[in-house]
CSV table of C-alpha atoms and ligand atoms in Angstrom, one decimal:
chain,number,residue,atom,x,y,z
A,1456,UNK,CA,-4.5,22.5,-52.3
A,1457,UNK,CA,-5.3,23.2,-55.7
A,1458,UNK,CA,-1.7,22.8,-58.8
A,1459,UNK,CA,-1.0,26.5,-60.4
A,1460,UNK,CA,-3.1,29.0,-61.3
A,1461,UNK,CA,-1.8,29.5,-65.3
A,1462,UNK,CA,-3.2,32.9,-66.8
A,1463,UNK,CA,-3.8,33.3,-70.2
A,1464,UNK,CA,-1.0,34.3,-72.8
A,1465,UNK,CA,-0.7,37.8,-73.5
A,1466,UNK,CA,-2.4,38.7,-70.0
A,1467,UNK,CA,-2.1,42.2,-69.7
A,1468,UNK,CA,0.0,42.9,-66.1
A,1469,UNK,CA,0.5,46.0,-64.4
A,1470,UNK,CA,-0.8,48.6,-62.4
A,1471,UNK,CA,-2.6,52.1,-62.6
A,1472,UNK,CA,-2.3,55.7,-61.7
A,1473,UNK,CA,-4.0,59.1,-62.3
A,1474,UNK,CA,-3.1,62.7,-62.8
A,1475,UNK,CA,-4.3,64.0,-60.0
A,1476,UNK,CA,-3.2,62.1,-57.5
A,1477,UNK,CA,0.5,61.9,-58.8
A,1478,UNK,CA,1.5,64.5,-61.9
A,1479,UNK,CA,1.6,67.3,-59.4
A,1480,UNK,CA,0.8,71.1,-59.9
A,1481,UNK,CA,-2.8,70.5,-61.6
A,1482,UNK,CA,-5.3,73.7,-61.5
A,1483,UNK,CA,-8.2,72.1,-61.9
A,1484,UNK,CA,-11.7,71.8,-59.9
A,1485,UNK,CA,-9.9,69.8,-56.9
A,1486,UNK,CA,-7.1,71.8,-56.4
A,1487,UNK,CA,-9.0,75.0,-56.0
A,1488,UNK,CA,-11.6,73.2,-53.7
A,1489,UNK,CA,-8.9,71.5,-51.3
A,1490,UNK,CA,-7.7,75.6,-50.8
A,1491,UNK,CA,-11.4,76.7,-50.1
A,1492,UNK,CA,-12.4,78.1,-47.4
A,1493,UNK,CA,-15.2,75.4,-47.0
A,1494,UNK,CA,-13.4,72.4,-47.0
A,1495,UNK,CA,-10.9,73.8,-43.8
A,1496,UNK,CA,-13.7,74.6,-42.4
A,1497,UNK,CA,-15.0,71.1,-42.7
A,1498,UNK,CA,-11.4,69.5,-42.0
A,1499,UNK,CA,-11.3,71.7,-39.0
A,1500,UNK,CA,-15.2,71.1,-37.5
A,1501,UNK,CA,-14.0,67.1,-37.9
A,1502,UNK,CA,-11.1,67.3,-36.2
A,1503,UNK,CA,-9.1,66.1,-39.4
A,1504,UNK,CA,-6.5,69.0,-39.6
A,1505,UNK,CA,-5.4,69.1,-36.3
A,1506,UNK,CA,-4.5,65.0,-36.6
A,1507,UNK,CA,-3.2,65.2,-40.0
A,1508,UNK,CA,-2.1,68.5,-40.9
A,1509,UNK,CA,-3.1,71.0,-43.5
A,1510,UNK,CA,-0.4,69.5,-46.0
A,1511,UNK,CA,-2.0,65.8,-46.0
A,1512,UNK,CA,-5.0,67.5,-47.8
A,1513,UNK,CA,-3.3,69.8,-50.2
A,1514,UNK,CA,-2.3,67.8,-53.8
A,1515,UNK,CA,0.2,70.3,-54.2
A,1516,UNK,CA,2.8,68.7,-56.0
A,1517,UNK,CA,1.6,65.2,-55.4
A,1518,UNK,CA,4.3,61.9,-56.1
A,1519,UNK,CA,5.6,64.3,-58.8
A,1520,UNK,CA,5.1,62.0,-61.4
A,1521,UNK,CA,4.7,64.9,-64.4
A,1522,UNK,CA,8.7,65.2,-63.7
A,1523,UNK,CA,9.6,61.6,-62.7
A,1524,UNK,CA,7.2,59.8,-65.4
A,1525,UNK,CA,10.6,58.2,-66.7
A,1526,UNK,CA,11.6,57.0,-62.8
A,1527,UNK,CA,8.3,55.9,-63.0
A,1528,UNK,CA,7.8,54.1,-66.2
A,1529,UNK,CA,11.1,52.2,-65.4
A,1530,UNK,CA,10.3,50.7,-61.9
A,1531,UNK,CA,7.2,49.7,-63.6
A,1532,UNK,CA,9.4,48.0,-66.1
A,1533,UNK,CA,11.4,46.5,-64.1
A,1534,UNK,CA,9.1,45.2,-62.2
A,1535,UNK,CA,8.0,43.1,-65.1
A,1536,UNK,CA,4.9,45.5,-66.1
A,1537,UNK,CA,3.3,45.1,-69.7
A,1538,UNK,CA,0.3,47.5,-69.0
A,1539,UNK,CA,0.3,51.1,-67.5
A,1540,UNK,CA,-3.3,52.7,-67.2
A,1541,UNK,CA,-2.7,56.3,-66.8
A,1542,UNK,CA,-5.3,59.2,-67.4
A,1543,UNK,CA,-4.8,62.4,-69.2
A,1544,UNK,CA,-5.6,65.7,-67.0
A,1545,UNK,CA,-8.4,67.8,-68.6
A,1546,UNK,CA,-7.5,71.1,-67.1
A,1547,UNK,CA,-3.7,70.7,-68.4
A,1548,UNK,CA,-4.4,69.9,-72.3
A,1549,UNK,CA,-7.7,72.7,-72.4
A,1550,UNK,CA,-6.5,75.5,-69.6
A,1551,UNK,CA,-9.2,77.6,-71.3
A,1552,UNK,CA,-12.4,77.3,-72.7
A,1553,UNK,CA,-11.6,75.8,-76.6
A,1554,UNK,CA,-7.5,76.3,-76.2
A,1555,UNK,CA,-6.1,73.6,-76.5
A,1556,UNK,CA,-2.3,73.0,-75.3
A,1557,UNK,CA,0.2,72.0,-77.8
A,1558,UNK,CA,2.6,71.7,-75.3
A,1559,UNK,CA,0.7,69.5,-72.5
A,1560,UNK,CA,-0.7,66.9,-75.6
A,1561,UNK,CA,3.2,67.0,-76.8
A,1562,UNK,CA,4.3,66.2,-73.2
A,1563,UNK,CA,1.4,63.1,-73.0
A,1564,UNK,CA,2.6,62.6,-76.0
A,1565,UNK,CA,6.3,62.4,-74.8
A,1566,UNK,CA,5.2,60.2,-71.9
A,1567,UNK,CA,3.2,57.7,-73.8
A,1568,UNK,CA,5.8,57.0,-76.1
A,1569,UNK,CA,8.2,56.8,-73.5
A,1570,UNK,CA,6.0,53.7,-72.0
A,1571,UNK,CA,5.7,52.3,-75.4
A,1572,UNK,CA,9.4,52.0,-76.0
A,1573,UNK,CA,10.0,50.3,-72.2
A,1574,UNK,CA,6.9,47.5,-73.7
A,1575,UNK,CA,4.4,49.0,-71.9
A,1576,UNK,CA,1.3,49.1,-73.1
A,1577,UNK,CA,-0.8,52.2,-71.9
A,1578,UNK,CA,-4.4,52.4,-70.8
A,1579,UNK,CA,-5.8,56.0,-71.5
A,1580,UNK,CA,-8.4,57.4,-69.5
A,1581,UNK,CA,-9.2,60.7,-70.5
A,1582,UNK,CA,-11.5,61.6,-67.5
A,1583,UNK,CA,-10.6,60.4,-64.1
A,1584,UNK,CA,-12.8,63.2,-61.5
A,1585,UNK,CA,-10.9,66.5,-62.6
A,1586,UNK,CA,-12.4,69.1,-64.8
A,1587,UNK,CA,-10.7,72.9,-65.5
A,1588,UNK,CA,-11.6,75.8,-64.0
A,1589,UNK,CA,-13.4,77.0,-66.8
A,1590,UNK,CA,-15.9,74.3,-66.8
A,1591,UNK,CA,-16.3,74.6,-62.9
A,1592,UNK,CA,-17.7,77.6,-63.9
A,1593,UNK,CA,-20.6,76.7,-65.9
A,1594,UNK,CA,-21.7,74.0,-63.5
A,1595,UNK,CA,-19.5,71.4,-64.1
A,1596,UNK,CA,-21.2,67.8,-65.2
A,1597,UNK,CA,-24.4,69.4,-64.4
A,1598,UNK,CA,-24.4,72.1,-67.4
A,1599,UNK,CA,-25.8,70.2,-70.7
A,1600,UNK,CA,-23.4,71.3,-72.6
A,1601,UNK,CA,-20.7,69.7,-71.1
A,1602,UNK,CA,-21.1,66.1,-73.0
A,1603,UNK,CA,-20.3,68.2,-75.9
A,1604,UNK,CA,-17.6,69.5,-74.5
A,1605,UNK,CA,-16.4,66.9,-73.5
A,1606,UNK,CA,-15.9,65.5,-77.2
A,1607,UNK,CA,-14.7,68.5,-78.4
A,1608,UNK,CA,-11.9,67.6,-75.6
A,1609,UNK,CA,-11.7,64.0,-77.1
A,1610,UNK,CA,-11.6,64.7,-80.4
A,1611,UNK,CA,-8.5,66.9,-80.2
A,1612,UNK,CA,-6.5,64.6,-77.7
A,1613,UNK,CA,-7.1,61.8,-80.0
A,1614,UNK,CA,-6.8,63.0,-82.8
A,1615,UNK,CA,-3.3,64.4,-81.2
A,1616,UNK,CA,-2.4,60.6,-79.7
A,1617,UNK,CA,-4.3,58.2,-82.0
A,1618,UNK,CA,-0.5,56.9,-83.4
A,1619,UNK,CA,0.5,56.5,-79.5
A,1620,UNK,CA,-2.8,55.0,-77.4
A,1621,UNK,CA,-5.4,52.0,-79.1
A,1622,UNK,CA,-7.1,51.8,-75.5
A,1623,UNK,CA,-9.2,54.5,-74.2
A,1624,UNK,CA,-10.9,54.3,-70.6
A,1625,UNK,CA,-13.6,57.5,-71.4
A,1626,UNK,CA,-14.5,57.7,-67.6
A,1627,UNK,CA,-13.0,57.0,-64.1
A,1628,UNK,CA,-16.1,55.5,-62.4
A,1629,UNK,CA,-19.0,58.0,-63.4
A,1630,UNK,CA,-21.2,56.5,-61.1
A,1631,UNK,CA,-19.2,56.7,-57.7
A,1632,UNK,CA,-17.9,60.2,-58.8
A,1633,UNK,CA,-21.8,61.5,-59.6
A,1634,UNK,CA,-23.0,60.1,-55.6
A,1635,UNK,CA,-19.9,61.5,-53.7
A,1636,UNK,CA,-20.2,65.0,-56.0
A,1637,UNK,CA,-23.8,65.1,-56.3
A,1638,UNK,CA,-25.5,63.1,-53.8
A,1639,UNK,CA,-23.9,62.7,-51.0
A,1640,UNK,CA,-21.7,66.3,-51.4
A,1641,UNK,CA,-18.5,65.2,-50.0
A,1642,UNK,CA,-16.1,65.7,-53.0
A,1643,UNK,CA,-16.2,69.4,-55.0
A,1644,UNK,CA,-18.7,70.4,-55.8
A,1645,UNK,CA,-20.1,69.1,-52.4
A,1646,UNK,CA,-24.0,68.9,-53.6
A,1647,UNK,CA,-26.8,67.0,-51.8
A,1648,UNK,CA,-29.0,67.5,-54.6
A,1649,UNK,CA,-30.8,64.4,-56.3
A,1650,UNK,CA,-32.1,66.1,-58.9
A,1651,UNK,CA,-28.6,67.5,-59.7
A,1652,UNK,CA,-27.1,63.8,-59.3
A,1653,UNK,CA,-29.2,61.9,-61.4
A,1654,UNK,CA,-29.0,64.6,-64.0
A,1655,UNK,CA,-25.2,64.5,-63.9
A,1656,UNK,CA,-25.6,60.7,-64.7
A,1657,UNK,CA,-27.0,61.2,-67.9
A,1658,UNK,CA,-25.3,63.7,-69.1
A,1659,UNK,CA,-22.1,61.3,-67.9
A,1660,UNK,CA,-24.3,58.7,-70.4
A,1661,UNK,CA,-23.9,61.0,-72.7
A,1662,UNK,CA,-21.0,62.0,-72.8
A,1663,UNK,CA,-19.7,58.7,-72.9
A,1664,UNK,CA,-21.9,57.5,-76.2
A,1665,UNK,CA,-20.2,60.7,-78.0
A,1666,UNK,CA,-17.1,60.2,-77.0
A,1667,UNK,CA,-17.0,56.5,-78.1
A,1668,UNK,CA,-18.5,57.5,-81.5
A,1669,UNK,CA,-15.8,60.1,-81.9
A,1670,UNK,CA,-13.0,58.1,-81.0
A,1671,UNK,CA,-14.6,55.7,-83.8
A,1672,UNK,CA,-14.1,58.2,-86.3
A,1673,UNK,CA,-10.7,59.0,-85.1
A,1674,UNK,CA,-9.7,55.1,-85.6
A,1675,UNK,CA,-12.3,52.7,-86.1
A,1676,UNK,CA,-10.0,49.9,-84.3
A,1677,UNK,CA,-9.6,51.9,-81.3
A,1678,UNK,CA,-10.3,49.7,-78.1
A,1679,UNK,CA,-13.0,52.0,-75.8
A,1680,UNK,CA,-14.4,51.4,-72.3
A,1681,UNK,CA,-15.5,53.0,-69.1
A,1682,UNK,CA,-13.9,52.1,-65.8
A,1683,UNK,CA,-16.6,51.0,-63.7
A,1684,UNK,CA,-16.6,50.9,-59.5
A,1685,UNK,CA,-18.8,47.3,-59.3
A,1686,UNK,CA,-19.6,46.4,-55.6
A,1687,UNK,CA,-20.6,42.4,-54.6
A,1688,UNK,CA,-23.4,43.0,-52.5
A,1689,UNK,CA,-24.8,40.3,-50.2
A,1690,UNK,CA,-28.2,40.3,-48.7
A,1691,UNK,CA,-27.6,40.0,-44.7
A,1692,UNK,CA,-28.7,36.2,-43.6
A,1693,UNK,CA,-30.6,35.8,-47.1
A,1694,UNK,CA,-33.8,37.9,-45.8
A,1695,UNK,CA,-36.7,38.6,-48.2
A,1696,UNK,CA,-36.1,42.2,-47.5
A,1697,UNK,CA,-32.3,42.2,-47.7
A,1698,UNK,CA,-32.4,40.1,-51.2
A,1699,UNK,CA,-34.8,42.8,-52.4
A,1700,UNK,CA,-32.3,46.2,-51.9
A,1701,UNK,CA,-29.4,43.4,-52.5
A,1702,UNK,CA,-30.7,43.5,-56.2
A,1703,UNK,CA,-31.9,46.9,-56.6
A,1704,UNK,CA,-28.7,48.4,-55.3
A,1705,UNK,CA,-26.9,46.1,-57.9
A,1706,UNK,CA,-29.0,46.8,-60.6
A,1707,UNK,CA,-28.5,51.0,-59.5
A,1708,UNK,CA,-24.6,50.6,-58.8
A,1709,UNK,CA,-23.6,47.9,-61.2
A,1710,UNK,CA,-25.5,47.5,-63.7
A,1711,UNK,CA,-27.5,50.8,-64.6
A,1712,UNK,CA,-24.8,52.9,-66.2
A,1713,UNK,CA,-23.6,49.8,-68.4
A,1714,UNK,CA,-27.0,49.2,-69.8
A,1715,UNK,CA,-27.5,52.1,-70.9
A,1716,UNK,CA,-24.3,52.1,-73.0
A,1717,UNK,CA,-24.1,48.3,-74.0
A,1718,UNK,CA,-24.0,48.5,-77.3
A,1719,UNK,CA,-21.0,51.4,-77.2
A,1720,UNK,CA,-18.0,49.8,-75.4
A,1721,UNK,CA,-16.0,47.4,-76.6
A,1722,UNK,CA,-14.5,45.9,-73.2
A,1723,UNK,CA,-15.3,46.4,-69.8
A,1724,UNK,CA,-12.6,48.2,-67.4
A,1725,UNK,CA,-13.8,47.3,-63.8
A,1726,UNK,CA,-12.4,48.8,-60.7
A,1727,UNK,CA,-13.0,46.1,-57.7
A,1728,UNK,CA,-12.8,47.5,-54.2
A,1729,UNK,CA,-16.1,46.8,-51.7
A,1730,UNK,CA,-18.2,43.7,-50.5
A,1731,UNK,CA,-21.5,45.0,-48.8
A,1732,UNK,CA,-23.3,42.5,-46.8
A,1733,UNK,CA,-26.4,44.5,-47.0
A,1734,UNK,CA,-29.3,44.4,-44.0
A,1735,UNK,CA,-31.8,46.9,-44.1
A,1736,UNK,CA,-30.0,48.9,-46.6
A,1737,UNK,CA,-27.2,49.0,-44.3
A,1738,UNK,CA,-23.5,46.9,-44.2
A,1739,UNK,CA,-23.4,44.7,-42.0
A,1740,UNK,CA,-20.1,43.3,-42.8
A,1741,UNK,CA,-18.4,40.7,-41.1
A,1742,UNK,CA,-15.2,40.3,-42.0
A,1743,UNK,CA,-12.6,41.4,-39.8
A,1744,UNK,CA,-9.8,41.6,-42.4
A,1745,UNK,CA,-9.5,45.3,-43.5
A,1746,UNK,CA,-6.9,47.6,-45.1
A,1747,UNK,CA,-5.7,51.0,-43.5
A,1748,UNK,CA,-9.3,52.9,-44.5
A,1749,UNK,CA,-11.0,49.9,-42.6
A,1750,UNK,CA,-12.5,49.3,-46.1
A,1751,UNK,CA,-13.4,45.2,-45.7
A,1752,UNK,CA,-11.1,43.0,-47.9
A,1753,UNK,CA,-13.0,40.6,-49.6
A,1754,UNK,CA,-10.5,38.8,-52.7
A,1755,UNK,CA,-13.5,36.2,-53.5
A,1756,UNK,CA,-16.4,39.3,-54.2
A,1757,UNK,CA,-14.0,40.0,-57.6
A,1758,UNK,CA,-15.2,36.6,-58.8
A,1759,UNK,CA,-18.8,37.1,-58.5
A,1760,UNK,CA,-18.8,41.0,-59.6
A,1761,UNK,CA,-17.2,39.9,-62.8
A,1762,UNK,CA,-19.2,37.2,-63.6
A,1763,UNK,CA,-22.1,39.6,-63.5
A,1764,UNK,CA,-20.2,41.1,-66.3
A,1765,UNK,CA,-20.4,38.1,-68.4
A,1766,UNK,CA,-23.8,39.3,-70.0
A,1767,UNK,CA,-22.6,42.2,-71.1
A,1768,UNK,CA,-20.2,39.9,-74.0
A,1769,UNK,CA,-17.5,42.1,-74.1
A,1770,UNK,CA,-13.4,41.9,-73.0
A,1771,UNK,CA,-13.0,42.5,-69.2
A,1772,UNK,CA,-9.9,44.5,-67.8
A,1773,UNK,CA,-9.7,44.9,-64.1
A,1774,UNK,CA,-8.5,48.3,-64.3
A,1775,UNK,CA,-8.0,48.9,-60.6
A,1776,UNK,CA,-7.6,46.4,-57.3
A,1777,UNK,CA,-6.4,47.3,-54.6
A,1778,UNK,CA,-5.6,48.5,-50.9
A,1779,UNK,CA,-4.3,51.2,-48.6
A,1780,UNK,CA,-1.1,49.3,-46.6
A,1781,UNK,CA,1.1,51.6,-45.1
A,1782,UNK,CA,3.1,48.4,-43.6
A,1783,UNK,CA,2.2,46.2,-46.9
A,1784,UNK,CA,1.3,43.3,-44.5
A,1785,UNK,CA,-1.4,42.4,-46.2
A,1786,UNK,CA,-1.1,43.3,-50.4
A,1787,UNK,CA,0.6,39.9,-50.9
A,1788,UNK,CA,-2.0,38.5,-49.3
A,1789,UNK,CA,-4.4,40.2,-50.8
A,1790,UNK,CA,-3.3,40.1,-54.7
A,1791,UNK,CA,-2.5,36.0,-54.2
A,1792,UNK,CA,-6.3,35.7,-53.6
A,1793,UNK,CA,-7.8,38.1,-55.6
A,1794,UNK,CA,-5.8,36.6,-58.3
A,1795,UNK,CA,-7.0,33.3,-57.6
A,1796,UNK,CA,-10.6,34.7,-58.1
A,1797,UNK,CA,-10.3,36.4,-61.1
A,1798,UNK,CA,-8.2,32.9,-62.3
A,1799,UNK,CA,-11.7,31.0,-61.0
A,1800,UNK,CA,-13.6,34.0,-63.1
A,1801,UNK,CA,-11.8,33.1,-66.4
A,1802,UNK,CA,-12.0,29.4,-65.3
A,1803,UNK,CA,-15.2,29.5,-65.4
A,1804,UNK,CA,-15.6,31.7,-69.0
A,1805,UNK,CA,-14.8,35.4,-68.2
A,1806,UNK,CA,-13.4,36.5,-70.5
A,1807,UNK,CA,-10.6,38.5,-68.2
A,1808,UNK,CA,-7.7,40.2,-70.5
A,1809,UNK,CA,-5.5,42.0,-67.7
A,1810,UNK,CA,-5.0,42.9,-64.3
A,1811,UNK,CA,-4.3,46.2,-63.0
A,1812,UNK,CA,-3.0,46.9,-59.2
A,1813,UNK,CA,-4.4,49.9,-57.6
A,1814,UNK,CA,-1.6,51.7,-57.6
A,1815,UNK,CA,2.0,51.6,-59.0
A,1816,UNK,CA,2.9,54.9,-56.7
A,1817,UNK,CA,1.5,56.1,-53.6
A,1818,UNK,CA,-0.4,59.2,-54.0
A,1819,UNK,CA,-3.0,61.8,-53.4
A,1820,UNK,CA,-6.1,60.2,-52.0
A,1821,UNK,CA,-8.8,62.6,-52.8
A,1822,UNK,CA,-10.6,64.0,-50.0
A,1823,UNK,CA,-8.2,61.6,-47.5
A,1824,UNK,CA,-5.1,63.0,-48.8
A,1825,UNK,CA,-1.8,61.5,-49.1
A,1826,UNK,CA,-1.9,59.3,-45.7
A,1827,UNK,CA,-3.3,55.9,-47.3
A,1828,UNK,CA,-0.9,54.0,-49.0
A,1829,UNK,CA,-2.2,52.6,-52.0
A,1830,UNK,CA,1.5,52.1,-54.0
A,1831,UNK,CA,3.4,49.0,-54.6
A,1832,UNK,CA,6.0,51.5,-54.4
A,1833,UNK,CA,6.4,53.5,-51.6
A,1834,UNK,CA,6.8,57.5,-52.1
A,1835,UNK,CA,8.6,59.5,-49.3
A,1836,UNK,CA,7.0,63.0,-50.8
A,1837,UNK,CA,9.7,65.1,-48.9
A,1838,UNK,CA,12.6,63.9,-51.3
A,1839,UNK,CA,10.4,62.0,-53.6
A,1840,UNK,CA,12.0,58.8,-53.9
A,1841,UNK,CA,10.4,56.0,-54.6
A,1842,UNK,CA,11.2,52.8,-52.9
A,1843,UNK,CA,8.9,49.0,-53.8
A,1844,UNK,CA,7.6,47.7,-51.3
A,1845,UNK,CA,7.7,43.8,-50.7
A,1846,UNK,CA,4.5,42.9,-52.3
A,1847,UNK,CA,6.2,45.0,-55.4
A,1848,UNK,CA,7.9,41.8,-55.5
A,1849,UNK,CA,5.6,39.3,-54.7
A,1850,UNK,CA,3.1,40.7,-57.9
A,1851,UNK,CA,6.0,41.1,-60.2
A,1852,UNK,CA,7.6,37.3,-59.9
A,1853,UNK,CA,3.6,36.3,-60.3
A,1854,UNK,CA,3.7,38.3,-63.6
A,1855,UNK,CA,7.2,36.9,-64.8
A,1856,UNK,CA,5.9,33.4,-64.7
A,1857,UNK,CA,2.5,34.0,-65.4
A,1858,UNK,CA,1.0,32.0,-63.3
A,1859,UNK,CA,-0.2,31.6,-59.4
A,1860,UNK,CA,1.9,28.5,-57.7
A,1861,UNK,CA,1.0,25.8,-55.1
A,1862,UNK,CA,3.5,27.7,-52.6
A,1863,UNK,CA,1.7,31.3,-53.1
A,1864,UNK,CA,-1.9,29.9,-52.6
A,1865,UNK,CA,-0.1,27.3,-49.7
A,1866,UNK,CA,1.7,30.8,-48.2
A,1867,UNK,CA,-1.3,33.5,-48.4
A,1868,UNK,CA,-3.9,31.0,-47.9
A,1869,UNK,CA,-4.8,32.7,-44.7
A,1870,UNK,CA,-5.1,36.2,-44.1
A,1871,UNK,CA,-2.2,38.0,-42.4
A,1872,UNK,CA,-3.2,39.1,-38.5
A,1873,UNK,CA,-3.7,43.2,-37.7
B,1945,BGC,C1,-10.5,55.6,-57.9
B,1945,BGC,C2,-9.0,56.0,-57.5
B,1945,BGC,C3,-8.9,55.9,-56.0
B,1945,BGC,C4,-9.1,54.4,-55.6
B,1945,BGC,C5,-8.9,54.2,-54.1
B,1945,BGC,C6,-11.0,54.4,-57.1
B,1945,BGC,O1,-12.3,54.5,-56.8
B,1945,BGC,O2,-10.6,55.5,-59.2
B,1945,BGC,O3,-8.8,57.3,-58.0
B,1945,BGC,O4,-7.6,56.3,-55.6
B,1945,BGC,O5,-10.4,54.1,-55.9
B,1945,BGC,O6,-9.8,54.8,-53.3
């Protein structure tokens, strides 16, 4: 068995979150949808309401966290945290069309300086799936105006924070959000259109090449980045026909998006979640080890996603990792050995800068609602206390001595039985 894993001084540690799924009481595009008549209709034709209930799909007022930031900010602390990423909510600082919201920057404001003085370091991302309602109305990421827009949004909450925030995440996973939105038209709006989708990609490009110039201009040594959704896709028994989608659904999912803004980022946030063992464009996965949304887990996939991301020469963050657990059976488990990968990753010349756990809270899982649990801490959203789970623990003495040991590997080396 391999000594200790030693990470890097000044490894950034911690975990992320989005306003969405935790602030609570957002109007935006995704509250109005989960209320629509369409999407019961859907939940009710799939049988979905009747098991979960109407309440598991509304984000209401989610884990709360708009009110309980400070709860929040110090479990996070004291669970030996130096990095929060945490995104700013769209429909909260503009409610209406070019009026902007003294008093929702002032709160973000309040917040991030809040984390600062606890050591924290905060990860911004200023677009994580939400838009307001005003935008909704003119079509959303499919309008062209709406890069522009989007800067104008940038340029103000920037301008308002550039003392408080030096990294900015631009965009939550553009190209996962443009499929499920555009393509596939399971999340609001709920188009199948791939005319729509692949325009919404590039104004998504676009918007992220303005926003990066802006935030320039704002502070030239801001740190600025998208949060990429990268996928370690295997061709199914090494067939001719596999390798050839293998690498044209990598070049599409992974790589497409970050060529086309290489020269305007200056790291890399990837989110790591899915291994496809592709055959005939199809998984055909084949490990049995899976987390609550029987989404495969696959630690070792991190390793060859980010040295992919080697070409592009720029500081890599993982800004998300993680699983659903209800029981937290497996997150030890399953952060030992992802940790061991991305410590192989850096091994071998990453250049890997921090590691962020999807999630510190539970919360509001999109279209699944609030039944995955994706938090190191547990939330019990009738009282709304907060409670870390084991793992919590498990992650946090990790960080406080900065490296993996013999007895983690030794302990997780297998995976934990169903
Ligand atoms: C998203 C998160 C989401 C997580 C788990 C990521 O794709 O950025 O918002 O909760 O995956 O599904």
């Amino acid at each position: 068995m391999s000594e200790q894993l030693q990470f890097p001084d000044n490894f950034l540690w911690g975990s992320s979150i989005s306003s969405h799924q935790t602030e609570g009481d957002n109007v935006n595009d995704w509250s109005e949808w989960e209320k629509s008549e369409q999407r019961l209709e859907d939940l009710r034709k799939s049988g979905r309401l009747q098991r979960h209930g109407l309440d598991n799909f509304i984000s209401k007022n989610a884990a709360d966290h708009f009110r309980l930031y400070k709860e929040d900010y110090q479990l996070a602390k004291e669970l030996g945290h130096n990095a929060l990423r945490i995104s700013l909510e769209w429909s909260r600082i503009e409610p209406e069309e070019g009026i902007f919201s003294e008093a929702a920057l002032g709160q973000y404001q309040k917040m991030i300086r809040h984390l600062r003085e606890l050591g924290i370091e905060p990860l911004v991302t200023l677009w994580h799936w939400t838009i307001p309602l005003w935008l909704r109305d003119q079509g959303g990421w499919a309008n062209p105006e709406t890069p522009r827009y989007f800067k104008r949004y940038v340029e103000k909450t920037a301008s308002f924070l550039k003392d408080e925030v030096d990294f900015w995440i631009t965009l939550n996973e553009p190209e996962l959000y443009a499929g499920m939105s555009y393509f596939l038209g399971i999340w609001p709006p709920q188009k199948k259109n791939p005319y729509l989708y692949l325009r919404v990609i590039g104004n998504l490009i676009k918007a992220h090449k303005l926003a990066f110039e802006q935030l320039h201009i704002i502070k030239d040594n801001f740190k600025v980045g998208i949060a990429t959704n990268n996928v370690y896709f295997e061709p199914y028994q090494g067939l001719f026909h596999n390798r050839a989608i293998v690498k044209l659904a990598h070049w599409w999912n992974n790589n497409y998006f970050l060529n086309r803004i290489k020269d305007k980022q200056d790291f890399i946030g990837l989110n790591y979640y899915f291994h496809n063992l592709l055959h005939w464009g199809k998984t055909k996965n084949q490990n049995k080890t899976t987390s609550d949304l029987a989404w495969e887990l696959h630690p070792e996939g991190i390793y060859h996603v980010l040295q992919d991301l080697k070409k592009y020469q720029r500081p890599i963050y993982v800004t998300e990792n993680g699983l659903a657990d209800a029981t937290d059976k497996k997150r030890a488990w399953f952060i030992a050995n992802i940790l061991k990968h991305v410590h192989q990753a850096i091994a071998d010349g990453v250049d890997v800068k921090g590691y962020l756990h999807w999630s510190l809270l539970d919360n509001f899982e999109w279209d699944k609602g609030f039944e995955p649990r994706f938090g190191l801490v547990e939330v019990n959203y009738k009282t709304q206390q907060r409670k870390p789970r084991p793992a919590a623990h498990f992650y946090s003495e990790i960080i406080k001595k900065n490296h993996l040991s013999k007895e983690d590997l030794e302990k997780h080396a297998s995976p934990p039985e169903d």
